[in-house]
Amino acid sequence: MSIRVDVKKFAKIEKASVKISDFLLFVGDNNSGKTLMMELVYGIVNIISNWDAEIGCAKITEMEDITYIRFSGEWFTEIESSVNSYLQENKGSFLLECFSTEIPAEEITIHFENLEEVFYVGTIAETAYLEKEYDDGHRVSIVGNVSGAVDEMKLQLSKYALLDMLGLPVGKRQLFLPAARAGLQMLYRNFFVNMQGRSGMALPIYDYLKFLQTYSPRTQFDENEEDLIEFVDRELLGGKIEYQNDMFMYREDYCFIPLSAASSMIHELSPFSSVLKSEGSYGYLYYDEVENSIHPIKQGSIAKALMRFCNLGNKIIISTHSDTLAGKINNLILVSRMKNVIRRNDILEKLNWSMQDMLQPEKTVNIYEFIKNERGSVVIEELDFFDYPEIGYDFGRFNENIDKLYDESNCIMG
């Protein structure tokens, strides 16, 4: 199952239909609405993840001392209708809560897609547990040992079914890394001392400041998490981000320096490193303008790190106006999707890539290009993936810029 967010006349965006996939990329020029759309998706996920998911039309079967509940397409359609009714009736207040300012929008709706692919089965006895069943009959445990009164357990199971469909398993949250993360990383304490309420901040930015203010490092990691942390430390930071005495520090070899004295690249990458080492668990990571202050060569490494983060079971939603980063992401996805395993492995060896850099085949990808028209408004187009010929995603705007540079060089050289 998946969620699609549709908007009409939302700020400068004429219309858009964005599917929240496992790996979601927004590309386009500056001031084309990428950040605004990311923040809207953040607000939508926030609304749904906190939704009072009633049992409603879920099928309930009583057998002796056991109760079975089936959450299937009809139940999710009912939730979808309820959320859309809320957004229609409370559009202004929702946007104000999300952005802390009035944002024009004619229509905002959500749609649950592919409802026939899975359903959830809750079992309640002395305790309750929830399983997800796929259309081939395969079942996966979602949560177990849920306790409480029967009615309370029913509501908990319905909540867990909705969260899992969102891609936010129990205990996971979402986090937005804003384009201004370097400055916020240095000044977040001053913000909280002086600000009243949210002080006009958009909800995702405010939540990011809370993440920094309440940060607590984790000490135990599984093998895949350790591999990713080591990769980021080695390939991107050339050192480590550590949290000591309530301060973020950069350590290179045995030299510790405050983050405020580190390079701009370290500033920009430190929030991602901090997320990986955080005690909190984040199932959705929004990463705005990923390429800020990152050398083009390093952009290939950040692309690999994002693939690895997604492979850990997380959703990644990013924006960029870097043709280099978009190209690196495209190449990694293109090789990941190759059906000829022998050829793929040969390419991996020649490029010195590993299978860890490859996006797992079950991960869904959607890429959207934000295009300004002559009137100054923006149209959002979903890019198609071409596995043959092996193009991958055709970034039209970026290709135009590359062609222009090539023509300029030819003109200069005569």
Short mmCIF file of C-alpha atoms in Angstrom, two decimals:
data_model
loop_
_atom_site.label_atom_id
_atom_site.label_comp_id
_atom_site.label_asym_id
_atom_site.label_seq_id
_atom_site.Cartn_x
_atom_site.Cartn_y
_atom_site.Cartn_z
CA MET A 1 0.00 0.00 0.00
CA SER A 2 1.05 3.59 -0.48
CA ILE A 3 -0.19 7.13 0.06
CA ARG A 4 -0.58 9.82 -2.55
CA VAL A 5 -0.93 13.54 -1.74
CA ASP A 6 -2.79 15.68 -4.28
CA VAL A 7 -2.88 19.49 -4.29
CA LYS A 8 -4.44 22.15 -6.48
CA LYS A 9 -3.27 25.77 -6.52
CA PHE A 10 -1.09 25.27 -3.47
CA ALA A 11 1.01 28.44 -3.16
CA LYS A 12 2.81 28.72 -6.53
CA ILE A 13 2.20 25.05 -7.39
CA GLU A 14 -0.64 24.73 -9.90
CA LYS A 15 -1.26 21.07 -9.18
CA ALA A 16 0.62 18.00 -8.07
CA SER A 17 0.06 14.34 -7.31
CA VAL A 18 2.92 13.02 -5.19
CA LYS A 19 3.27 9.40 -4.11
CA ILE A 20 5.07 8.89 -0.80
CA SER A 21 7.38 6.07 -1.77
CA ASP A 22 10.36 4.54 0.02
CA PHE A 23 12.75 6.83 -1.86
CA LEU A 24 11.20 10.14 -2.90
CA LEU A 25 13.23 12.80 -4.71
CA PHE A 26 12.23 16.36 -5.65
CA VAL A 27 14.43 18.09 -8.24
CA GLY A 28 14.19 21.58 -9.69
CA ASP A 29 15.40 25.15 -9.64
CA ASN A 30 15.64 27.36 -6.59
CA ASN A 31 12.35 28.86 -5.41
CA SER A 32 10.27 26.27 -7.26
CA GLY A 33 8.32 24.96 -4.23
CA LYS A 34 10.31 21.82 -3.35
CA THR A 35 10.71 22.71 0.33
CA LEU A 36 7.08 23.80 0.58
CA MET A 37 5.90 20.47 -0.83
CA MET A 38 8.17 18.54 1.52
CA GLU A 39 6.80 20.45 4.50
CA LEU A 40 3.25 19.77 3.35
CA VAL A 41 3.96 16.03 3.13
CA TYR A 42 5.43 16.26 6.64
CA GLY A 43 2.21 17.86 7.88
CA ILE A 44 0.04 15.25 6.14
CA VAL A 45 2.03 12.36 7.65
CA ASN A 46 1.79 14.09 11.03
CA ILE A 47 -2.01 14.29 10.75
CA ILE A 48 -2.41 10.65 9.68
CA SER A 49 0.06 9.25 12.23
CA ASN A 50 -1.89 10.95 15.01
CA TRP A 51 -5.30 10.07 13.59
CA ASP A 52 -7.89 8.63 15.95
CA ALA A 53 -8.23 5.38 14.00
CA GLU A 54 -11.55 3.92 15.10
CA ILE A 55 -12.50 0.31 14.41
CA GLY A 56 -15.25 1.48 12.06
CA CYS A 57 -16.00 -1.03 9.33
CA ALA A 58 -13.16 -3.40 10.21
CA LYS A 59 -14.45 -6.99 10.23
CA ILE A 60 -14.65 -8.45 13.76
CA THR A 61 -15.01 -12.19 14.41
CA GLU A 62 -15.62 -13.58 17.91
CA MET A 63 -14.54 -17.18 18.61
CA GLU A 64 -14.77 -18.35 22.24
CA ASP A 65 -12.23 -16.22 24.14
CA ILE A 66 -10.51 -14.89 21.03
CA THR A 67 -11.41 -11.87 18.92
CA TYR A 68 -10.13 -11.46 15.38
CA ILE A 69 -10.13 -8.09 13.59
CA ARG A 70 -9.45 -7.68 9.88
CA PHE A 71 -8.28 -4.26 8.68
CA SER A 72 -8.56 -4.35 4.89
CA GLY A 73 -9.25 -2.06 1.94
CA GLU A 74 -12.73 -1.03 3.05
CA TRP A 75 -11.40 0.08 6.44
CA PHE A 76 -8.56 2.10 4.91
CA THR A 77 -10.99 3.72 2.47
CA GLU A 78 -13.08 4.79 5.45
CA ILE A 79 -9.99 6.33 7.10
CA GLU A 80 -9.10 8.07 3.84
CA SER A 81 -12.57 9.59 3.61
CA SER A 82 -12.40 10.81 7.20
CA VAL A 83 -8.98 12.42 6.71
CA ASN A 84 -10.09 14.14 3.50
CA SER A 85 -13.23 15.45 5.17
CA TYR A 86 -11.06 16.88 7.94
CA LEU A 87 -8.69 18.50 5.43
CA GLN A 88 -11.59 19.99 3.50
CA GLU A 89 -13.33 21.40 6.57
CA ASN A 90 -10.16 22.52 8.36
CA LYS A 91 -7.83 23.35 5.48
CA GLY A 92 -6.94 26.81 6.78
CA SER A 93 -6.19 25.70 10.32
CA PHE A 94 -4.21 22.68 9.07
CA LEU A 95 -2.00 24.87 6.88
CA LEU A 96 -1.55 27.38 9.69
CA GLU A 97 -0.51 24.59 12.06
CA CYS A 98 1.93 23.22 9.50
CA PHE A 99 3.48 26.48 8.25
CA SER A 100 2.67 29.01 11.01
CA THR A 101 1.47 31.36 8.29
CA GLU A 102 -1.38 31.49 5.81
CA ILE A 103 -0.64 29.52 2.65
CA PRO A 104 -3.20 29.57 -0.18
CA ALA A 105 -4.48 26.19 -1.33
CA GLU A 106 -7.58 25.35 -3.31
CA GLU A 107 -7.53 21.64 -2.49
CA ILE A 108 -5.50 19.12 -0.48
CA THR A 109 -6.46 15.45 -0.54
CA ILE A 110 -4.86 12.09 0.25
CA HIS A 111 -5.41 8.71 -1.37
CA PHE A 112 -4.47 5.24 -0.13
CA GLU A 113 -3.37 3.15 -3.11
CA ASN A 114 -2.96 -0.56 -3.81
CA LEU A 115 -5.26 -1.50 -0.93
CA GLU A 116 -5.67 -5.00 -2.34
CA GLU A 117 -1.99 -5.85 -1.78
CA VAL A 118 -2.13 -6.36 1.99
CA PHE A 119 -4.46 -6.49 4.95
CA TYR A 120 -3.92 -6.66 8.70
CA VAL A 121 -5.19 -9.29 11.13
CA GLY A 122 -5.44 -8.48 14.82
CA THR A 123 -5.83 -11.24 17.40
CA ILE A 124 -7.07 -10.39 20.89
CA ALA A 125 -7.11 -12.77 23.86
CA GLU A 126 -5.41 -11.93 27.16
CA THR A 127 -3.07 -9.79 25.09
CA ALA A 128 -3.23 -8.75 21.45
CA TYR A 129 -0.96 -8.86 18.43
CA LEU A 130 -1.12 -7.69 14.83
CA GLU A 131 0.04 -9.36 11.61
CA LYS A 132 0.24 -8.11 8.03
CA GLU A 133 -0.81 -10.56 5.32
CA TYR A 134 0.22 -10.11 1.68
CA ASP A 135 -1.81 -11.21 -1.33
CA ASP A 136 0.35 -14.35 -1.67
CA GLY A 137 -0.63 -15.45 1.86
CA HIS A 138 2.70 -14.56 3.47
CA ARG A 139 2.31 -13.02 6.95
CA VAL A 140 4.61 -10.69 8.91
CA SER A 141 4.29 -9.87 12.60
CA ILE A 142 3.82 -6.14 13.24
CA VAL A 143 3.45 -5.92 17.01
CA GLY A 144 2.75 -8.33 19.88
CA ASN A 145 1.89 -8.43 23.58
CA VAL A 146 -0.41 -5.41 23.45
CA SER A 147 -2.17 -5.19 26.79
CA GLY A 148 -5.17 -3.38 28.25
CA ALA A 149 -8.93 -3.66 28.23
CA VAL A 150 -10.44 -5.28 25.11
CA ASP A 151 -11.79 -2.03 23.66
CA GLU A 152 -8.47 -0.34 24.32
CA MET A 153 -6.56 -3.14 22.58
CA LYS A 154 -8.87 -2.87 19.55
CA LEU A 155 -8.05 0.82 19.21
CA GLN A 156 -4.33 0.17 19.67
CA LEU A 157 -4.33 -2.45 16.93
CA SER A 158 -6.17 -0.11 14.55
CA LYS A 159 -3.58 2.57 15.31
CA TYR A 160 -0.68 0.18 14.63
CA ALA A 161 -2.25 -0.95 11.34
CA LEU A 162 -2.50 2.66 10.15
CA LEU A 163 1.05 3.48 11.26
CA ASP A 164 2.48 0.43 9.50
CA MET A 165 0.67 1.34 6.29
CA LEU A 166 2.28 4.79 6.58
CA GLY A 167 5.69 3.19 6.94
CA LEU A 168 6.02 4.36 10.55
CA PRO A 169 6.29 1.19 12.64
CA VAL A 170 5.67 1.38 16.38
CA GLY A 171 8.22 3.62 18.07
CA LYS A 172 9.39 5.41 14.92
CA ARG A 173 8.86 9.08 14.07
CA GLN A 174 9.58 11.50 11.26
CA LEU A 175 12.27 14.19 11.15
CA PHE A 176 12.93 17.08 8.80
CA LEU A 177 16.51 18.27 8.16
CA PRO A 178 16.04 21.82 6.83
CA ALA A 179 18.25 23.58 4.31
CA ALA A 180 19.28 25.98 7.12
CA ARG A 181 20.49 23.07 9.27
CA ALA A 182 24.06 24.38 9.65
CA GLY A 183 22.98 27.62 11.29
CA LEU A 184 20.27 25.96 13.36
CA GLN A 185 22.77 23.36 14.58
CA MET A 186 24.93 26.15 16.04
CA LEU A 187 22.20 28.43 17.37
CA TYR A 188 19.37 26.11 18.48
CA ARG A 189 19.89 26.79 22.21
CA ASN A 190 19.49 30.53 21.67
CA PHE A 191 16.29 29.93 19.74
CA PHE A 192 14.67 28.10 22.64
CA VAL A 193 15.81 30.69 25.19
CA ASN A 194 14.31 33.60 23.27
CA MET A 195 11.37 32.19 21.36
CA GLN A 196 7.76 32.28 22.47
CA GLY A 197 5.74 29.36 21.22
CA ARG A 198 6.86 28.43 17.70
CA SER A 199 7.68 32.05 16.83
CA GLY A 200 6.34 31.70 13.30
CA MET A 201 8.34 28.56 12.50
CA ALA A 202 6.95 25.84 10.29
CA LEU A 203 6.18 22.65 12.21
CA PRO A 204 9.01 20.60 10.59
CA ILE A 205 11.61 23.25 11.54
CA TYR A 206 10.32 23.48 15.09
CA ASP A 207 10.43 19.69 15.44
CA TYR A 208 14.03 19.73 14.18
CA LEU A 209 14.97 22.25 16.88
CA LYS A 210 13.34 20.02 19.48
CA PHE A 211 15.37 17.10 18.13
CA LEU A 212 18.57 19.08 18.73
CA GLN A 213 17.46 20.39 22.12
CA THR A 214 16.51 16.96 23.48
CA TYR A 215 19.20 14.96 21.68
CA SER A 216 20.42 11.80 23.34
CA PRO A 217 22.99 9.46 21.71
CA ARG A 218 22.46 5.73 21.46
CA THR A 219 25.11 3.19 22.44
CA GLN A 220 23.80 -0.04 20.88
CA PHE A 221 23.47 -0.59 17.13
CA ASP A 222 22.85 -3.59 14.94
CA GLU A 223 25.40 -4.63 12.32
CA ASN A 224 23.77 -2.78 9.40
CA GLU A 225 23.46 0.43 11.42
CA GLU A 226 27.10 0.21 12.44
CA ASP A 227 28.11 -0.29 8.79
CA LEU A 228 26.22 2.84 7.73
CA ILE A 229 27.64 4.94 10.57
CA GLU A 230 31.16 3.78 9.71
CA PHE A 231 30.54 4.56 6.02
CA VAL A 232 29.39 8.12 6.81
CA ASP A 233 32.30 8.71 9.20
CA ARG A 234 34.86 7.40 6.71
CA GLU A 235 33.56 8.52 3.33
CA LEU A 236 31.82 11.79 4.20
CA LEU A 237 33.06 13.25 7.47
CA GLY A 238 36.63 12.00 7.59
CA GLY A 239 36.04 11.83 11.33
CA LYS A 240 33.15 11.49 13.78
CA ILE A 241 30.36 13.62 15.20
CA GLU A 242 30.15 13.01 18.94
CA TYR A 243 27.90 14.42 21.64
CA GLN A 244 29.74 15.34 24.83
CA ASN A 245 28.66 17.52 27.75
CA ASP A 246 25.49 18.53 25.90
CA MET A 247 27.53 19.70 22.91
CA PHE A 248 28.03 18.37 19.39
CA MET A 249 31.74 17.92 18.71
CA TYR A 250 33.76 16.91 15.67
CA ARG A 251 36.57 14.42 16.23
CA GLU A 252 39.27 13.84 13.65
CA ASP A 253 41.78 11.27 14.83
CA TYR A 254 42.37 12.33 18.45
CA CYS A 255 41.57 16.00 17.96
CA PHE A 256 38.23 17.30 19.28
CA ILE A 257 36.85 20.63 18.11
CA PRO A 258 33.44 22.26 18.75
CA LEU A 259 31.11 21.95 15.80
CA SER A 260 31.09 25.75 15.49
CA ALA A 261 34.80 25.60 14.51
CA ALA A 262 34.40 22.85 11.92
CA SER A 263 34.12 23.31 8.16
CA SER A 264 30.86 24.10 6.39
CA MET A 265 30.74 20.56 4.97
CA ILE A 266 30.93 19.10 8.49
CA HIS A 267 28.14 21.45 9.60
CA GLU A 268 25.92 20.31 6.77
CA LEU A 269 26.53 16.59 7.27
CA SER A 270 26.51 16.52 11.07
CA PRO A 271 22.69 16.38 11.41
CA PHE A 272 22.53 13.24 9.25
CA SER A 273 25.26 11.63 11.35
CA SER A 274 23.44 12.67 14.54
CA VAL A 275 20.21 11.07 13.30
CA LEU A 276 22.01 7.77 12.71
CA LYS A 277 23.40 7.83 16.27
CA SER A 278 20.28 9.16 17.97
CA GLU A 279 18.37 7.33 20.67
CA GLY A 280 15.23 8.28 18.77
CA SER A 281 14.18 6.15 15.82
CA TYR A 282 13.12 7.87 12.61
CA GLY A 283 11.16 6.04 9.94
CA TYR A 284 10.73 9.12 7.72
CA LEU A 285 13.72 11.38 7.05
CA TYR A 286 13.21 14.58 5.06
CA TYR A 287 16.52 15.99 3.79
CA ASP A 288 16.17 19.41 2.17
CA GLU A 289 18.87 20.54 -0.30
CA VAL A 290 21.10 17.57 0.46
CA GLU A 291 24.04 18.94 -1.53
CA ASN A 292 24.62 22.10 0.55
CA SER A 293 28.38 22.74 0.93
CA ILE A 294 29.22 19.23 -0.29
CA HIS A 295 31.91 18.82 -2.96
CA PRO A 296 30.61 17.13 -6.15
CA ILE A 297 32.81 14.08 -5.52
CA LYS A 298 31.38 13.73 -2.00
CA GLN A 299 27.86 13.96 -3.44
CA GLY A 300 28.33 10.45 -4.79
CA SER A 301 29.03 9.21 -1.25
CA ILE A 302 25.99 10.97 0.22
CA ALA A 303 23.87 9.34 -2.51
CA LYS A 304 25.18 5.92 -1.42
CA ALA A 305 24.54 6.75 2.24
CA LEU A 306 20.92 7.66 1.45
CA MET A 307 20.43 4.35 -0.37
CA ARG A 308 21.81 2.48 2.63
CA PHE A 309 19.58 4.42 5.03
CA CYS A 310 16.52 3.53 2.94
CA ASN A 311 17.60 -0.13 2.88
CA LEU A 312 17.44 -0.16 6.70
CA GLY A 313 13.64 0.07 6.41
CA ASN A 314 13.26 3.86 6.39
CA LYS A 315 11.59 6.26 4.00
CA ILE A 316 13.78 9.05 2.63
CA ILE A 317 12.33 12.24 1.13
CA ILE A 318 14.92 14.60 -0.32
CA SER A 319 15.22 17.68 -2.50
CA THR A 320 18.07 18.89 -4.66
CA HIS A 321 18.94 21.35 -7.39
CA SER A 322 22.27 19.64 -8.05
CA ASP A 323 22.57 17.85 -11.36
CA THR A 324 25.57 15.98 -9.92
CA LEU A 325 23.64 14.54 -6.98
CA ALA A 326 20.62 13.73 -9.15
CA GLY A 327 22.89 11.98 -11.62
CA LYS A 328 24.61 9.96 -8.88
CA ILE A 329 21.25 8.87 -7.47
CA ASN A 330 20.04 7.96 -10.95
CA ASN A 331 23.13 5.84 -11.68
CA LEU A 332 22.82 3.95 -8.40
CA ILE A 333 19.13 3.22 -9.00
CA LEU A 334 19.81 2.23 -12.62
CA VAL A 335 22.43 -0.34 -11.61
CA SER A 336 20.24 -1.50 -8.69
CA ARG A 337 17.41 -2.28 -11.12
CA MET A 338 19.51 -4.21 -13.64
CA LYS A 339 18.07 -7.65 -14.36
CA ASN A 340 21.33 -8.97 -15.79
CA VAL A 341 23.13 -9.92 -12.57
CA ILE A 342 26.43 -10.74 -14.30
CA ARG A 343 26.55 -7.34 -16.00
CA ARG A 344 25.51 -5.59 -12.79
CA ASN A 345 28.28 -7.28 -10.80
CA ASP A 346 30.79 -6.39 -13.49
CA ILE A 347 29.77 -2.73 -13.26
CA LEU A 348 29.99 -2.80 -9.46
CA GLU A 349 33.55 -4.11 -9.68
CA LYS A 350 34.61 -1.54 -12.29
CA LEU A 351 33.11 1.38 -10.31
CA ASN A 352 34.27 0.05 -6.94
CA TRP A 353 30.68 0.01 -5.67
CA SER A 354 29.22 -2.63 -3.37
CA MET A 355 25.83 -4.33 -3.09
CA GLN A 356 25.26 -2.25 0.05
CA ASP A 357 25.11 0.80 -2.22
CA MET A 358 22.32 -0.76 -4.27
CA LEU A 359 18.72 0.08 -3.46
CA GLN A 360 16.94 -3.14 -2.54
CA PRO A 361 14.59 -4.37 -5.31
CA GLU A 362 11.43 -4.11 -3.21
CA LYS A 363 12.02 -0.42 -2.45
CA THR A 364 9.74 1.95 -4.36
CA VAL A 365 11.13 5.10 -5.99
CA ASN A 366 9.41 8.24 -7.23
CA ILE A 367 11.10 11.31 -8.67
CA TYR A 368 9.33 14.60 -9.37
CA GLU A 369 10.63 17.58 -11.33
CA PHE A 370 9.45 21.07 -10.36
CA ILE A 371 9.17 23.20 -13.50
CA LYS A 372 8.43 26.93 -13.54
CA ASN A 373 6.25 28.10 -16.40
CA GLU A 374 6.11 31.49 -18.09
CA ARG A 375 3.57 32.79 -15.57
CA GLY A 376 5.90 32.04 -12.66
CA SER A 377 3.78 29.22 -11.31
CA VAL A 378 5.08 25.66 -10.98
CA VAL A 379 4.04 22.39 -12.56
CA ILE A 380 5.24 19.17 -10.93
CA GLU A 381 5.90 16.29 -13.30
CA GLU A 382 6.59 12.71 -12.28
CA LEU A 383 9.61 11.32 -14.14
CA ASP A 384 9.44 7.91 -15.79
CA PHE A 385 12.14 5.30 -15.32
CA PHE A 386 13.63 3.86 -18.53
CA ASP A 387 15.42 0.58 -17.95
CA TYR A 388 15.91 0.18 -21.71
CA PRO A 389 17.69 1.98 -23.13
CA GLU A 390 19.56 2.34 -19.88
CA ILE A 391 18.79 5.98 -19.17
CA GLY A 392 17.04 5.70 -15.84
CA TYR A 393 15.39 9.04 -15.14
CA ASP A 394 15.60 11.81 -17.73
CA PHE A 395 16.15 15.08 -15.83
CA GLY A 396 15.04 17.51 -18.51
CA ARG A 397 15.96 20.77 -16.81
CA PHE A 398 19.39 19.55 -15.75
CA ASN A 399 20.08 18.19 -19.22
CA GLU A 400 19.23 21.59 -20.72
CA ASN A 401 21.81 23.25 -18.46
CA ILE A 402 24.51 20.71 -19.36
CA ASP A 403 23.78 21.18 -23.08
CA LYS A 404 23.97 24.97 -22.63
CA LEU A 405 27.39 24.73 -20.94
CA TYR A 406 28.59 22.45 -23.75
CA ASP A 407 27.38 24.92 -26.41
CA GLU A 408 29.06 27.82 -24.58
CA SER A 409 32.36 25.92 -24.46
CA ASN A 410 32.16 25.15 -28.18
CA CYS A 411 31.44 28.80 -28.91
CA ILE A 412 34.39 29.99 -26.82
CA MET A 413 36.80 27.50 -28.35
CA GLY A 414 35.63 28.45 -31.83
#
